[in-house]
PDB file of C-alpha atoms in Angstrom:
ATOM      1  CA  MET Z   1     -25.797 -18.470 -17.277  1.00  0.00           C
ATOM      2  CA  THR Z   2     -24.284 -17.025 -14.129  1.00  0.00           C
ATOM      3  CA  VAL Z   3     -21.204 -14.890 -14.858  1.00  0.00           C
ATOM      4  CA  GLY Z   4     -18.643 -13.848 -12.143  1.00  0.00           C
ATOM      5  CA  LEU Z   5     -15.895 -11.220 -12.603  1.00  0.00           C
ATOM      6  CA  GLY Z   6     -12.587 -12.016 -10.969  1.00  0.00           C
ATOM      7  CA  ILE Z   7      -9.908  -9.452 -10.379  1.00  0.00           C
ATOM      8  CA  ASP Z   8      -6.436 -10.072  -9.118  1.00  0.00           C
ATOM      9  CA  THR Z   9      -4.164  -7.134  -8.347  1.00  0.00           C
ATOM     10  CA  GLY Z  10      -0.609  -8.194  -7.987  1.00  0.00           C
ATOM     11  CA  GLY Z  11       2.581  -6.369  -7.502  1.00  0.00           C
ATOM     12  CA  THR Z  12       3.263  -6.330 -11.268  1.00  0.00           C
ATOM     13  CA  TYR Z  13       0.089  -7.211 -13.117  1.00  0.00           C
ATOM     14  CA  THR Z  14      -3.649  -6.836 -12.611  1.00  0.00           C
ATOM     15  CA  ASP Z  15      -5.586  -9.707 -14.117  1.00  0.00           C
ATOM     16  CA  ALA Z  16      -9.367  -9.809 -14.847  1.00  0.00           C
ATOM     17  CA  VAL Z  17     -11.441 -12.756 -15.882  1.00  0.00           C
ATOM     18  CA  LEU Z  18     -15.072 -13.524 -16.646  1.00  0.00           C
ATOM     19  CA  LEU Z  19     -16.103 -16.976 -15.507  1.00  0.00           C
ATOM     20  CA  GLU Z  20     -19.215 -19.099 -15.972  1.00  0.00           C
ATOM     21  CA  MET Z  21     -19.840 -19.920 -12.386  1.00  0.00           C
ATOM     22  CA  THR Z  22     -21.607 -23.289 -12.723  1.00  0.00           C
ATOM     23  CA  SER Z  23     -19.141 -24.942 -15.039  1.00  0.00           C
ATOM     24  CA  GLY Z  24     -16.019 -22.954 -14.144  1.00  0.00           C
ATOM     25  CA  LYS Z  25     -15.407 -22.153 -17.733  1.00  0.00           C
ATOM     26  CA  ILE Z  26     -13.299 -19.121 -18.577  1.00  0.00           C
ATOM     27  CA  LEU Z  27     -15.346 -16.867 -20.914  1.00  0.00           C
ATOM     28  CA  ASN Z  28     -12.889 -13.945 -21.336  1.00  0.00           C
ATOM     29  CA  LYS Z  29      -9.761 -12.745 -19.607  1.00  0.00           C
ATOM     30  CA  SER Z  30      -7.278  -9.805 -19.739  1.00  0.00           C
ATOM     31  CA  LYS Z  31      -4.199  -8.456 -18.180  1.00  0.00           C
ATOM     32  CA  ALA Z  32      -2.691  -4.968 -17.472  1.00  0.00           C
ATOM     33  CA  LEU Z  33       0.267  -3.449 -15.494  1.00  0.00           C
ATOM     34  CA  THR Z  34      -0.616  -2.727 -11.936  1.00  0.00           C
ATOM     35  CA  THR Z  35      -0.167   0.939 -11.340  1.00  0.00           C
ATOM     36  CA  ARG Z  36       0.912   1.180  -7.761  1.00  0.00           C
ATOM     37  CA  GLU Z  37       0.827   5.040  -7.738  1.00  0.00           C
ATOM     38  CA  ASP Z  38      -2.836   4.891  -8.698  1.00  0.00           C
ATOM     39  CA  LEU Z  39      -4.524   1.441  -8.668  1.00  0.00           C
ATOM     40  CA  VAL Z  40      -7.488   2.732 -10.486  1.00  0.00           C
ATOM     41  CA  ILE Z  41      -5.581   3.034 -13.704  1.00  0.00           C
ATOM     42  CA  GLY Z  42      -4.398  -0.588 -13.907  1.00  0.00           C
ATOM     43  CA  ILE Z  43      -7.758  -1.976 -12.776  1.00  0.00           C
ATOM     44  CA  ARG Z  44      -9.666   0.234 -15.289  1.00  0.00           C
ATOM     45  CA  GLU Z  45      -7.426  -0.945 -18.091  1.00  0.00           C
ATOM     46  CA  ALA Z  46      -7.810  -4.684 -17.225  1.00  0.00           C
ATOM     47  CA  ILE Z  47     -11.570  -4.542 -16.902  1.00  0.00           C
ATOM     48  CA  GLY Z  48     -11.805  -2.317 -20.082  1.00  0.00           C
ATOM     49  CA  LEU Z  49     -10.146  -5.041 -22.143  1.00  0.00           C
ATOM     50  CA  LEU Z  50     -13.002  -7.542 -21.326  1.00  0.00           C
ATOM     51  CA  ASP Z  51     -15.993  -8.279 -23.519  1.00  0.00           C
ATOM     52  CA  ARG Z  52     -18.461  -5.428 -22.593  1.00  0.00           C
ATOM     53  CA  LYS Z  53     -21.581  -7.584 -23.109  1.00  0.00           C
ATOM     54  CA  LEU Z  54     -20.385 -10.403 -20.883  1.00  0.00           C
ATOM     55  CA  LEU Z  55     -19.098  -7.858 -18.301  1.00  0.00           C
ATOM     56  CA  ALA Z  56     -22.510  -6.313 -18.056  1.00  0.00           C
ATOM     57  CA  SER Z  57     -23.960  -9.704 -17.051  1.00  0.00           C
ATOM     58  CA  ALA Z  58     -21.594 -10.200 -14.121  1.00  0.00           C
ATOM     59  CA  SER Z  59     -23.539 -10.868 -10.899  1.00  0.00           C
ATOM     60  CA  ILE Z  60     -20.637 -11.119  -8.480  1.00  0.00           C
ATOM     61  CA  VAL Z  61     -17.139  -9.652  -8.283  1.00  0.00           C
ATOM     62  CA  SER Z  62     -14.314 -11.402  -6.565  1.00  0.00           C
ATOM     63  CA  LEU Z  63     -11.100  -9.590  -5.735  1.00  0.00           C
ATOM     64  CA  SER Z  64      -7.824 -11.094  -4.747  1.00  0.00           C
ATOM     65  CA  SER Z  65      -4.478  -9.416  -4.270  1.00  0.00           C
ATOM     66  CA  THR Z  66      -0.921  -9.848  -3.128  1.00  0.00           C
ATOM     67  CA  LEU Z  67      -0.674  -6.228  -2.039  1.00  0.00           C
ATOM     68  CA  ALA Z  68      -1.053  -7.122   1.705  1.00  0.00           C
ATOM     69  CA  THR Z  69       1.644  -9.813   1.429  1.00  0.00           C
ATOM     70  CA  ASN Z  70       3.978  -7.489  -0.464  1.00  0.00           C
ATOM     71  CA  SER Z  71       3.441  -4.731   2.083  1.00  0.00           C
ATOM     72  CA  ILE Z  72       4.442  -7.011   4.913  1.00  0.00           C
ATOM     73  CA  VAL Z  73       7.542  -8.243   3.113  1.00  0.00           C
ATOM     74  CA  GLU Z  74       8.533  -4.729   2.054  1.00  0.00           C
ATOM     75  CA  GLU Z  75       7.624  -3.370   5.544  1.00  0.00           C
ATOM     76  CA  LYS Z  76       5.303  -0.791   3.991  1.00  0.00           C
ATOM     77  CA  GLY Z  77       2.015   0.540   5.223  1.00  0.00           C
ATOM     78  CA  CYS Z  78       0.927   3.260   7.594  1.00  0.00           C
ATOM     79  CA  ARG Z  79       2.501   4.515  10.876  1.00  0.00           C
ATOM     80  CA  VAL Z  80       1.459   2.173  13.669  1.00  0.00           C
ATOM     81  CA  GLY Z  81       1.465   2.491  17.412  1.00  0.00           C
ATOM     82  CA  VAL Z  82       0.784  -0.353  19.883  1.00  0.00           C
ATOM     83  CA  ILE Z  83      -0.458  -0.345  23.460  1.00  0.00           C
ATOM     84  CA  CYS Z  84       0.192  -3.534  25.466  1.00  0.00           C
ATOM     85  CA  ILE Z  85      -1.746  -4.184  28.678  1.00  0.00           C
ATOM     86  CA  GLY Z  86      -0.556  -6.636  31.268  1.00  0.00           C
ATOM     87  CA  GLN Z  87       2.538  -7.685  29.397  1.00  0.00           C
ATOM     88  CA  GLU Z  88       5.356  -5.720  27.897  1.00  0.00           C
ATOM     89  CA  PHE Z  89       5.706  -5.356  24.143  1.00  0.00           C
ATOM     90  CA  ASP Z  90       8.562  -7.594  22.913  1.00  0.00           C
ATOM     91  CA  GLY Z  91       9.618  -5.335  20.011  1.00  0.00           C
ATOM     92  CA  LYS Z  92       9.748  -8.165  17.417  1.00  0.00           C
ATOM     93  CA  MET Z  93       7.443  -6.342  15.087  1.00  0.00           C
ATOM     94  CA  SER Z  94       8.368  -2.836  13.974  1.00  0.00           C
ATOM     95  CA  VAL Z  95       6.219   0.007  15.244  1.00  0.00           C
ATOM     96  CA  ASP Z  96       6.515   3.729  15.251  1.00  0.00           C
ATOM     97  CA  THR Z  97       5.740   4.039  18.936  1.00  0.00           C
ATOM     98  CA  PHE Z  98       4.383   1.904  21.776  1.00  0.00           C
ATOM     99  CA  ALA Z  99       3.363   1.954  25.468  1.00  0.00           C
ATOM    100  CA  ASN Z 100       2.985  -0.546  28.181  1.00  0.00           C
ATOM    101  CA  LEU Z 101       0.113  -0.463  30.709  1.00  0.00           C
ATOM    102  CA  GLU Z 102      -0.702  -2.496  33.850  1.00  0.00           C
ATOM    103  CA  GLY Z 103      -3.779  -4.636  33.648  1.00  0.00           C
ATOM    104  CA  GLY Z 104      -4.884  -7.805  31.976  1.00  0.00           C
ATOM    105  CA  HIS Z 105      -6.814 -10.890  32.946  1.00  0.00           C
ATOM    106  CA  ASP Z 106      -6.136 -14.475  33.963  1.00  0.00           C
ATOM    107  CA  LEU Z 107      -7.241 -17.674  32.230  1.00  0.00           C
ATOM    108  CA  ASP Z 108     -10.586 -17.536  33.927  1.00  0.00           C
ATOM    109  CA  GLY Z 109     -11.153 -13.976  32.678  1.00  0.00           C
ATOM    110  CA  LYS Z 110     -10.732 -12.428  36.116  1.00  0.00           C
ATOM    111  CA  GLU Z 111      -8.878  -9.105  36.341  1.00  0.00           C
ATOM    112  CA  ARG Z 112      -5.209  -9.515  37.332  1.00  0.00           C
ATOM    113  CA  LYS Z 113      -4.699  -5.770  37.886  1.00  0.00           C
ATOM    114  CA  PRO Z 114      -7.025  -2.887  37.282  1.00  0.00           C
ATOM    115  CA  LEU Z 115      -6.574  -0.741  34.258  1.00  0.00           C
ATOM    116  CA  ASN Z 116      -5.602   2.840  35.083  1.00  0.00           C
ATOM    117  CA  ASP Z 117      -7.754   4.950  32.745  1.00  0.00           C
ATOM    118  CA  ASP Z 118      -5.591   8.095  33.466  1.00  0.00           C
ATOM    119  CA  ALA Z 119      -2.424   6.220  32.464  1.00  0.00           C
ATOM    120  CA  ALA Z 120      -4.120   4.907  29.345  1.00  0.00           C
ATOM    121  CA  ARG Z 121      -5.297   8.366  28.460  1.00  0.00           C
ATOM    122  CA  VAL Z 122      -1.676   9.745  28.798  1.00  0.00           C
ATOM    123  CA  ALA Z 123      -0.212   6.941  26.666  1.00  0.00           C
ATOM    124  CA  ILE Z 124      -2.784   7.507  23.903  1.00  0.00           C
ATOM    125  CA  LEU Z 125      -2.258  11.254  23.824  1.00  0.00           C
ATOM    126  CA  SER Z 126       1.575  10.740  23.688  1.00  0.00           C
ATOM    127  CA  MET Z 127       1.034   9.121  20.327  1.00  0.00           C
ATOM    128  CA  LYS Z 128      -1.035  11.949  18.812  1.00  0.00           C
ATOM    129  CA  GLY Z 129       0.322  13.008  15.417  1.00  0.00           C
ATOM    130  CA  GLN Z 130       2.865  10.128  15.388  1.00  0.00           C
ATOM    131  CA  ILE Z 131       0.557   7.267  14.093  1.00  0.00           C
ATOM    132  CA  ASP Z 132      -2.170   6.573  11.603  1.00  0.00           C
ATOM    133  CA  CYS Z 133      -3.462   3.408  13.307  1.00  0.00           C
ATOM    134  CA  LEU Z 134      -3.301   1.921  16.735  1.00  0.00           C
ATOM    135  CA  ALA Z 135      -3.115  -1.692  17.860  1.00  0.00           C
ATOM    136  CA  VAL Z 136      -4.306  -2.548  21.385  1.00  0.00           C
ATOM    137  CA  THR Z 137      -3.630  -5.888  23.007  1.00  0.00           C
ATOM    138  CA  ALA Z 138      -4.180  -7.112  26.569  1.00  0.00           C
ATOM    139  CA  PHE Z 139      -2.991 -10.239  28.335  1.00  0.00           C
ATOM    140  CA  MET Z 140      -5.621 -12.966  28.093  1.00  0.00           C
ATOM    141  CA  SER Z 141      -8.073 -10.623  26.251  1.00  0.00           C
ATOM    142  CA  ILE Z 142      -9.585 -13.624  24.544  1.00  0.00           C
ATOM    143  CA  ARG Z 143     -10.909 -14.581  27.988  1.00  0.00           C
ATOM    144  CA  ASN Z 144     -11.980 -11.078  28.871  1.00  0.00           C
ATOM    145  CA  PRO Z 145     -11.611  -8.211  26.283  1.00  0.00           C
ATOM    146  CA  ASP Z 146     -12.674  -5.408  28.736  1.00  0.00           C
ATOM    147  CA  HIS Z 147      -9.313  -3.713  29.047  1.00  0.00           C
ATOM    148  CA  GLU Z 148      -8.716  -3.752  25.298  1.00  0.00           C
ATOM    149  CA  ASN Z 149     -12.177  -2.375  24.545  1.00  0.00           C
ATOM    150  CA  ARG Z 150     -11.869   0.411  27.086  1.00  0.00           C
ATOM    151  CA  VAL Z 151      -8.527   1.607  25.689  1.00  0.00           C
ATOM    152  CA  ALA Z 152      -9.652   1.247  22.124  1.00  0.00           C
ATOM    153  CA  ALA Z 153     -12.750   3.374  22.879  1.00  0.00           C
ATOM    154  CA  MET Z 154     -10.644   6.030  24.496  1.00  0.00           C
ATOM    155  CA  ALA Z 155      -8.190   6.041  21.515  1.00  0.00           C
ATOM    156  CA  LYS Z 156     -10.988   6.417  19.001  1.00  0.00           C
ATOM    157  CA  GLU Z 157     -12.341   9.453  20.926  1.00  0.00           C
ATOM    158  CA  LEU Z 158      -8.972  11.012  21.569  1.00  0.00           C
ATOM    159  CA  LEU Z 159      -7.167  10.304  18.339  1.00  0.00           C
ATOM    160  CA  GLY Z 160      -9.979   9.639  15.803  1.00  0.00           C
ATOM    161  CA  ILE Z 161      -7.912   7.063  13.924  1.00  0.00           C
ATOM    162  CA  PRO Z 162      -8.552   3.277  13.105  1.00  0.00           C
ATOM    163  CA  THR Z 163      -7.987   1.116  16.168  1.00  0.00           C
ATOM    164  CA  VAL Z 164      -7.494  -2.600  16.175  1.00  0.00           C
ATOM    165  CA  CYS Z 165      -8.076  -4.933  19.122  1.00  0.00           C
ATOM    166  CA  GLY Z 166      -6.132  -8.145  19.319  1.00  0.00           C
ATOM    167  CA  HIS Z 167      -8.960 -10.367  20.554  1.00  0.00           C
ATOM    168  CA  THR Z 168     -11.021  -9.652  17.451  1.00  0.00           C
ATOM    169  CA  LEU Z 169      -8.291 -11.102  15.157  1.00  0.00           C
ATOM    170  CA  SER Z 170      -7.067 -14.174  16.885  1.00  0.00           C
ATOM    171  CA  SER Z 171      -8.195 -16.718  19.429  1.00  0.00           C
ATOM    172  CA  SER Z 172      -4.749 -17.791  20.209  1.00  0.00           C
ATOM    173  CA  LEU Z 173      -3.666 -17.777  23.873  1.00  0.00           C
ATOM    174  CA  GLY Z 174      -0.210 -16.476  22.800  1.00  0.00           C
ATOM    175  CA  PHE Z 175       0.046 -12.745  23.665  1.00  0.00           C
ATOM    176  CA  ASN Z 176       3.006 -11.981  21.427  1.00  0.00           C
ATOM    177  CA  GLU Z 177       1.352 -13.825  18.361  1.00  0.00           C
ATOM    178  CA  ARG Z 178      -1.840 -11.888  18.938  1.00  0.00           C
ATOM    179  CA  THR Z 179       0.023  -8.649  19.321  1.00  0.00           C
ATOM    180  CA  ASN Z 180       1.907  -9.151  16.088  1.00  0.00           C
ATOM    181  CA  THR Z 181      -1.263 -10.007  14.320  1.00  0.00           C
ATOM    182  CA  ALA Z 182      -2.892  -6.800  15.500  1.00  0.00           C
ATOM    183  CA  ILE Z 183       0.160  -4.655  14.435  1.00  0.00           C
ATOM    184  CA  MET Z 184       0.125  -6.275  10.928  1.00  0.00           C
ATOM    185  CA  ASN Z 185      -3.591  -5.617  10.656  1.00  0.00           C
ATOM    186  CA  ALA Z 186      -3.302  -2.096  11.650  1.00  0.00           C
ATOM    187  CA  ARG Z 187      -0.387  -1.413   9.156  1.00  0.00           C
ATOM    188  CA  LEU Z 188      -2.503  -2.889   6.326  1.00  0.00           C
ATOM    189  CA  ILE Z 189      -5.670  -0.970   6.797  1.00  0.00           C
ATOM    190  CA  PRO Z 190      -4.886   1.854   4.470  1.00  0.00           C
ATOM    191  CA  VAL Z 191      -3.420  -0.567   1.872  1.00  0.00           C
ATOM    192  CA  ILE Z 192      -6.614  -2.564   1.582  1.00  0.00           C
ATOM    193  CA  ALA Z 193      -8.798   0.435   1.924  1.00  0.00           C
ATOM    194  CA  ASP Z 194      -7.152   2.024  -1.116  1.00  0.00           C
ATOM    195  CA  LEU Z 195      -7.471  -1.197  -3.186  1.00  0.00           C
ATOM    196  CA  ILE Z 196     -11.212  -1.566  -2.289  1.00  0.00           C
ATOM    197  CA  ALA Z 197     -11.930   2.068  -3.016  1.00  0.00           C
ATOM    198  CA  SER Z 198     -10.111   1.795  -6.392  1.00  0.00           C
ATOM    199  CA  VAL Z 199     -12.050  -1.277  -7.416  1.00  0.00           C
ATOM    200  CA  LYS Z 200     -15.350   0.270  -6.378  1.00  0.00           C
ATOM    201  CA  LYS Z 201     -14.555   3.409  -8.380  1.00  0.00           C
ATOM    202  CA  VAL Z 202     -13.897   1.390 -11.554  1.00  0.00           C
ATOM    203  CA  LEU Z 203     -16.940  -0.833 -11.012  1.00  0.00           C
ATOM    204  CA  LYS Z 204     -19.043   2.257 -10.878  1.00  0.00           C
ATOM    205  CA  GLU Z 205     -17.495   3.646 -14.051  1.00  0.00           C
ATOM    206  CA  PHE Z 206     -18.574   0.453 -15.852  1.00  0.00           C
ATOM    207  CA  ALA Z 207     -22.040   0.601 -14.141  1.00  0.00           C
ATOM    208  CA  LEU Z 208     -21.433  -2.782 -12.355  1.00  0.00           C
ATOM    209  CA  LYS Z 209     -23.666  -3.172  -9.362  1.00  0.00           C
ATOM    210  CA  ALA Z 210     -22.672  -6.756  -8.401  1.00  0.00           C
ATOM    211  CA  PRO Z 211     -21.556  -7.267  -4.800  1.00  0.00           C
ATOM    212  CA  LEU Z 212     -17.842  -7.105  -4.193  1.00  0.00           C
ATOM    213  CA  MET Z 213     -16.322 -10.034  -2.318  1.00  0.00           C
ATOM    214  CA  ILE Z 214     -12.608 -10.284  -1.153  1.00  0.00           C
ATOM    215  CA  VAL Z 215     -10.633 -13.552  -1.169  1.00  0.00           C
ATOM    216  CA  LYS Z 216      -9.106 -14.491   2.113  1.00  0.00           C
ATOM    217  CA  GLY Z 217      -5.740 -16.253   2.539  1.00  0.00           C
ATOM    218  CA  ASP Z 218      -7.571 -19.585   3.089  1.00  0.00           C
ATOM    219  CA  GLY Z 219      -9.448 -19.357  -0.191  1.00  0.00           C
ATOM    220  CA  THR Z 220     -12.798 -18.412   1.359  1.00  0.00           C
ATOM    221  CA  ILE Z 221     -14.351 -14.946   0.788  1.00  0.00           C
ATOM    222  CA  MET Z 222     -15.550 -12.119   2.887  1.00  0.00           C
ATOM    223  CA  ASN Z 223     -17.379  -8.892   2.093  1.00  0.00           C
ATOM    224  CA  ASP Z 224     -15.590  -5.565   1.581  1.00  0.00           C
ATOM    225  CA  VAL Z 225     -16.671  -4.203   4.934  1.00  0.00           C
ATOM    226  CA  MET Z 226     -15.008  -7.028   6.831  1.00  0.00           C
ATOM    227  CA  ALA Z 227     -11.987  -6.888   4.632  1.00  0.00           C
ATOM    228  CA  ALA Z 228     -11.532  -3.218   5.466  1.00  0.00           C
ATOM    229  CA  GLU Z 229     -11.518  -4.092   9.234  1.00  0.00           C
ATOM    230  CA  ARG Z 230      -9.469  -7.276   8.942  1.00  0.00           C
ATOM    231  CA  PRO Z 231      -7.014  -6.808   6.089  1.00  0.00           C
ATOM    232  CA  VAL Z 232      -4.583  -9.226   7.701  1.00  0.00           C
ATOM    233  CA  GLU Z 233      -6.874 -11.983   6.457  1.00  0.00           C
ATOM    234  CA  THR Z 234      -6.003 -11.074   2.902  1.00  0.00           C
ATOM    235  CA  ILE Z 235      -2.353 -12.124   3.306  1.00  0.00           C
ATOM    236  CA  LEU Z 236      -1.741 -14.872   0.706  1.00  0.00           C
ATOM    237  CA  SER Z 237      -5.065 -13.871  -0.976  1.00  0.00           C
ATOM    238  CA  GLY Z 238      -3.418 -13.763  -4.419  1.00  0.00           C
ATOM    239  CA  PRO Z 239      -2.035 -17.306  -4.303  1.00  0.00           C
ATOM    240  CA  ALA Z 240      -5.325 -18.633  -2.732  1.00  0.00           C
TER     241      ALA Z 240
END
């Protein structure tokens, strides 16, 4: 019998279930209040209510959550800055600070205007101490991500904070859509990092060594490393 442990951390309740993976039969389930001030408490309580013998046989852990969705709706998350290259930031998404730089590429991936490294460095340093994560998007970066990658590398060196590039999150040609996705992803990084760390801490307490997988918004799963880098993909994870 192959047993899987499912955990769903919602805004109000944290649910846990032990499932027989082949048949889909629910073997055991539990529910506890989600403790937003310390997620470990609610997760520990939910898992602690499960049958310990069955729990010990779990060979995979699947985590879903509405925390990302709730954070977007409630406009919560960390302080985010955005640097736009080759097109101005339209301001539709709320950010703590932003900068516009010349540069970008055309549909063929050819450079429209060169990126000024000195101007990029000034823009990055102007955000120091004001943000916790940075989103970087460049015009037509899905055709050529060079300008995004260069600014992101500078930001990581100068600020030492998580930096998100738009081309890694969306293949859409729409600059504004890609920028908004990058901003949302940056804002959610600490939210999902806290959730993953909390679950891992509880799994360790119960001596569970099964791999942790995170449910994406489309119902597929990804590992915890990818989820930490691309938390925007966990939006609608709970319903999925």
